mmCIF file of C-alpha atoms in Angstrom:
data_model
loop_
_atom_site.group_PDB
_atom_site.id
_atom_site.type_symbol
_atom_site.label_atom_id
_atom_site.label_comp_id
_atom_site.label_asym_id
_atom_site.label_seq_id
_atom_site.Cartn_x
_atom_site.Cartn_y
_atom_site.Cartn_z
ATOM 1 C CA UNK A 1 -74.721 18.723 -20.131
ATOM 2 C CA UNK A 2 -71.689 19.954 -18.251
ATOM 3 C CA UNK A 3 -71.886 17.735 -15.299
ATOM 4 C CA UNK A 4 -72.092 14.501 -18.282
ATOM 5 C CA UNK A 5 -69.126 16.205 -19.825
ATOM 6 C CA UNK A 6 -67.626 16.255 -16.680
ATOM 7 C CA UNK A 7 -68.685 12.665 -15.924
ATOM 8 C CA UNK A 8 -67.602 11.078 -19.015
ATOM 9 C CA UNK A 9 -63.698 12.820 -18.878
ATOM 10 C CA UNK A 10 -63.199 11.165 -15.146
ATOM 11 C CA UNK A 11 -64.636 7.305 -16.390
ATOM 12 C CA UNK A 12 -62.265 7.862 -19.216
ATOM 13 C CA UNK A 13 -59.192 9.128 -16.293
ATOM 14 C CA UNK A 14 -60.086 6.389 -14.130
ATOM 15 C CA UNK A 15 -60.525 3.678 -16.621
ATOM 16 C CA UNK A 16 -56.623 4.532 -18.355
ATOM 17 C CA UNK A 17 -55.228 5.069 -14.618
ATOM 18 C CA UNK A 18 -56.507 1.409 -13.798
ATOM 19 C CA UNK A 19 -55.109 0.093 -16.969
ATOM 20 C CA UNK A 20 -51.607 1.691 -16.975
ATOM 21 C CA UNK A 21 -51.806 -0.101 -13.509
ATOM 22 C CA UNK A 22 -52.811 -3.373 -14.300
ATOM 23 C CA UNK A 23 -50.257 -3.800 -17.078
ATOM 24 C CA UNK A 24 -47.967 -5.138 -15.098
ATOM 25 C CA UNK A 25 -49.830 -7.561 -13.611
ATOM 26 C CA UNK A 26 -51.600 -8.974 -17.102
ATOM 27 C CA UNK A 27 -47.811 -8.728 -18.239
ATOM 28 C CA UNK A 28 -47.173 -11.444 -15.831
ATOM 29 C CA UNK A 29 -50.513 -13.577 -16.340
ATOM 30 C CA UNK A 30 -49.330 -13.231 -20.109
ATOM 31 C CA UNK A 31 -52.590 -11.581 -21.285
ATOM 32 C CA UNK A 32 -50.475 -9.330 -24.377
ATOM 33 C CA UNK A 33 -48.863 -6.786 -22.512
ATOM 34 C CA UNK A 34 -45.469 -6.844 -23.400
ATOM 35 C CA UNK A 35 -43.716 -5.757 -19.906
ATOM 36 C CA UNK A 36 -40.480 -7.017 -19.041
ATOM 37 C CA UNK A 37 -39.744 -7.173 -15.571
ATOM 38 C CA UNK A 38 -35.928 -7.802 -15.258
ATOM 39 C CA UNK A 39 -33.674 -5.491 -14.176
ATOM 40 C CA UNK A 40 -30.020 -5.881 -13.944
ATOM 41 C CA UNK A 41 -28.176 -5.201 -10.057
ATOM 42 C CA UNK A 42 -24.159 -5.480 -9.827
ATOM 43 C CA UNK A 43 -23.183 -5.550 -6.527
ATOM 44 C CA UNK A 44 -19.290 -6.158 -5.148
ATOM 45 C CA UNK A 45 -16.300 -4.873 -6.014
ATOM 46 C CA UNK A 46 -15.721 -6.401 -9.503
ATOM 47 C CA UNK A 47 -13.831 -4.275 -11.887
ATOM 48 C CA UNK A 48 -15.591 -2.489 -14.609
ATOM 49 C CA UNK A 49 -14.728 -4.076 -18.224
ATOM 50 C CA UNK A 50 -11.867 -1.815 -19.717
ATOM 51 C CA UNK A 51 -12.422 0.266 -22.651
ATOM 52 C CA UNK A 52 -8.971 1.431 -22.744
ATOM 53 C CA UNK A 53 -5.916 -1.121 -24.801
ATOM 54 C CA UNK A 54 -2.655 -0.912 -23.074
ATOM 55 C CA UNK A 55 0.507 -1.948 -24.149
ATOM 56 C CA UNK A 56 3.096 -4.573 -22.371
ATOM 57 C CA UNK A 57 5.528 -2.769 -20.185
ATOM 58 C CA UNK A 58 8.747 -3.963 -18.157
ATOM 59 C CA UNK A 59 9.204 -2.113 -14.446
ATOM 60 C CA UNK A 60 12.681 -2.554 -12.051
ATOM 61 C CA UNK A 61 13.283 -5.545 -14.892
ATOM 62 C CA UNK A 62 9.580 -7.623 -14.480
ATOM 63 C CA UNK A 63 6.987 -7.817 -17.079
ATOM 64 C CA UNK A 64 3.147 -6.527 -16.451
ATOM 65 C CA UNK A 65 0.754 -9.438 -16.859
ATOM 66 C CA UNK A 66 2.774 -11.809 -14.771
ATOM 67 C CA UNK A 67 3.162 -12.821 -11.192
ATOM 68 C CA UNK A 68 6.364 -13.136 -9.648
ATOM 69 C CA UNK A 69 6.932 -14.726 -6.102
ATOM 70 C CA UNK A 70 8.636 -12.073 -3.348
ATOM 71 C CA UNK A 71 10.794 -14.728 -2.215
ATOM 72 C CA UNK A 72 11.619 -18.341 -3.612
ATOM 73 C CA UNK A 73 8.364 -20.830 -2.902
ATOM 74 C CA UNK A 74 9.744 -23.788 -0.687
ATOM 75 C CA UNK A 75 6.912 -26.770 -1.184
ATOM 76 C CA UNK A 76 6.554 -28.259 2.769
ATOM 77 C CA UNK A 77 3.022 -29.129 1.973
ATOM 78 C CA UNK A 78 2.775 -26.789 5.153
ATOM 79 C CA UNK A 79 -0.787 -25.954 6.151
ATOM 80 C CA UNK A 80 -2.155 -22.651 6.239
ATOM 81 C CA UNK A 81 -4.949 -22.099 8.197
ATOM 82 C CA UNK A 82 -5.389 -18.041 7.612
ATOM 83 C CA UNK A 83 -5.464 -18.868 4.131
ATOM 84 C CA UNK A 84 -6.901 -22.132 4.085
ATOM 85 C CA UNK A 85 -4.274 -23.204 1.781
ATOM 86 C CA UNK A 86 -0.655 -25.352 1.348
ATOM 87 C CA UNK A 87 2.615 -23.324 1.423
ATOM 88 C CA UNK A 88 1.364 -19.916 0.992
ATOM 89 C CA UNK A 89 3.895 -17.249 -0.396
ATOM 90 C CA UNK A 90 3.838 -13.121 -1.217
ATOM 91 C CA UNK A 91 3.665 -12.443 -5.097
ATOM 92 C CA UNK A 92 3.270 -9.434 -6.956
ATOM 93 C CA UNK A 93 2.458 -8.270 -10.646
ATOM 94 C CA UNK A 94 2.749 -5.239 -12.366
ATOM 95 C CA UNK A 95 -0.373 -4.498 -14.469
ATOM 96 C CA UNK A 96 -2.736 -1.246 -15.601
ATOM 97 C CA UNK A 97 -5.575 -0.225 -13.508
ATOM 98 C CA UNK A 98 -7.941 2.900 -14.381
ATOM 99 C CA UNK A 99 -5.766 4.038 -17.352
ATOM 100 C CA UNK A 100 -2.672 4.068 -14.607
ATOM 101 C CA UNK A 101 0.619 1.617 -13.932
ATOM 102 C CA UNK A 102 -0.164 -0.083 -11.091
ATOM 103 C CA UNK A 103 1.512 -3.097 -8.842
ATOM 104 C CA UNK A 104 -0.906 -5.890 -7.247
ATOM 105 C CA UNK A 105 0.691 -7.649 -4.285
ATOM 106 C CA UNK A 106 -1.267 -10.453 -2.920
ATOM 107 C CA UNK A 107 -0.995 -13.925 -1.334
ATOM 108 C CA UNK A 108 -0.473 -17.274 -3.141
ATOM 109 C CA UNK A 109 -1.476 -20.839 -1.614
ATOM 110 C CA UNK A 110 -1.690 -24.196 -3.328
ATOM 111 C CA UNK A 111 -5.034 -26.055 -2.908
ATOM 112 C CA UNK A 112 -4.635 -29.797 -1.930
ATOM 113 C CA UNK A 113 -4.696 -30.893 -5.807
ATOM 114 C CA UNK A 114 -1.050 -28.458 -5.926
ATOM 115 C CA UNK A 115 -2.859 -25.831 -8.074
ATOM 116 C CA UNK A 116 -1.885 -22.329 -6.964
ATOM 117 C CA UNK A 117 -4.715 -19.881 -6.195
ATOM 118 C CA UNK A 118 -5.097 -16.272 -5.124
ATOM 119 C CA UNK A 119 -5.756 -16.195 -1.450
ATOM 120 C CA UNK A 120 -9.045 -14.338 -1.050
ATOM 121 C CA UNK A 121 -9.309 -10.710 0.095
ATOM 122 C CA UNK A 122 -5.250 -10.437 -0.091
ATOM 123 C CA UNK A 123 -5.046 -8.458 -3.173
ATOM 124 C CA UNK A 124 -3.372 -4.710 -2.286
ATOM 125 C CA UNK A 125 -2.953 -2.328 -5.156
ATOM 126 C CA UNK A 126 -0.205 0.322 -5.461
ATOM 127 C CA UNK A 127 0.017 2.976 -7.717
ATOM 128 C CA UNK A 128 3.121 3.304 -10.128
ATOM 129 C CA UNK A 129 4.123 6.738 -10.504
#
């Protein structure tokens, strides 16, 4: 009687091991096991979405939110191969980063239809203290 005992609990063990098991495969074959599979992965160096609502400020007489060329742009259509871009220029903006003032200084080229774009990987960022 104790050995059937004994039988009977490791059938049941083995029988719900080999069922929590094969979930996720009859999940996939759609058999009624609601399993769902997806998982979300963020990889690169994209901000985080801010929580945090800050207010418009003016620094050494520029407004955050905007960029502002270091030096007057001259249009050459002059080709920059670094950059892959036409007439390429320094800019920098004031803006908030992390809950701090911060400045973003990057590099500006025009593509061949004369819209300006950020030069990729350019982008510095300085704390305002």
């Amino acid at each position: 009687m104790k050995n059937m005992l004994r039988n009977i609990a490791l059938a049941t063990t083995i029988g719900a091991g080999s069922a929590i098991a094969a979930s996720p495969a009859l999940a996939q074959l759609d058999l009624g096991v609601k399993v769902d599979p997806r998982v979300n992965v963020r990889v690169g160096n994209e901000p985080a979405p801010r929580t945090e609502v800050h207010h418009h400020y003016v620094y050494e007489g520029y407004s955050s939110g905007e960029w502002y060329p270091e030096h007057r742009v001259h249009r050459t259509h002059h080709w920059n191969s670094r950059y892959e871009g036409y007439d390429c220029y320094d800019a920098f903006r004031y803006d908030w980063e992390d809950g701090e003032r911060v400045r973003y200084e990057s590099t500006w080229c025009y593509d061949a239809k004369d819209r300006p774009y950020e030069a990729r990987g350019t982008r510095v960022v300085v704390k305002i203290d």
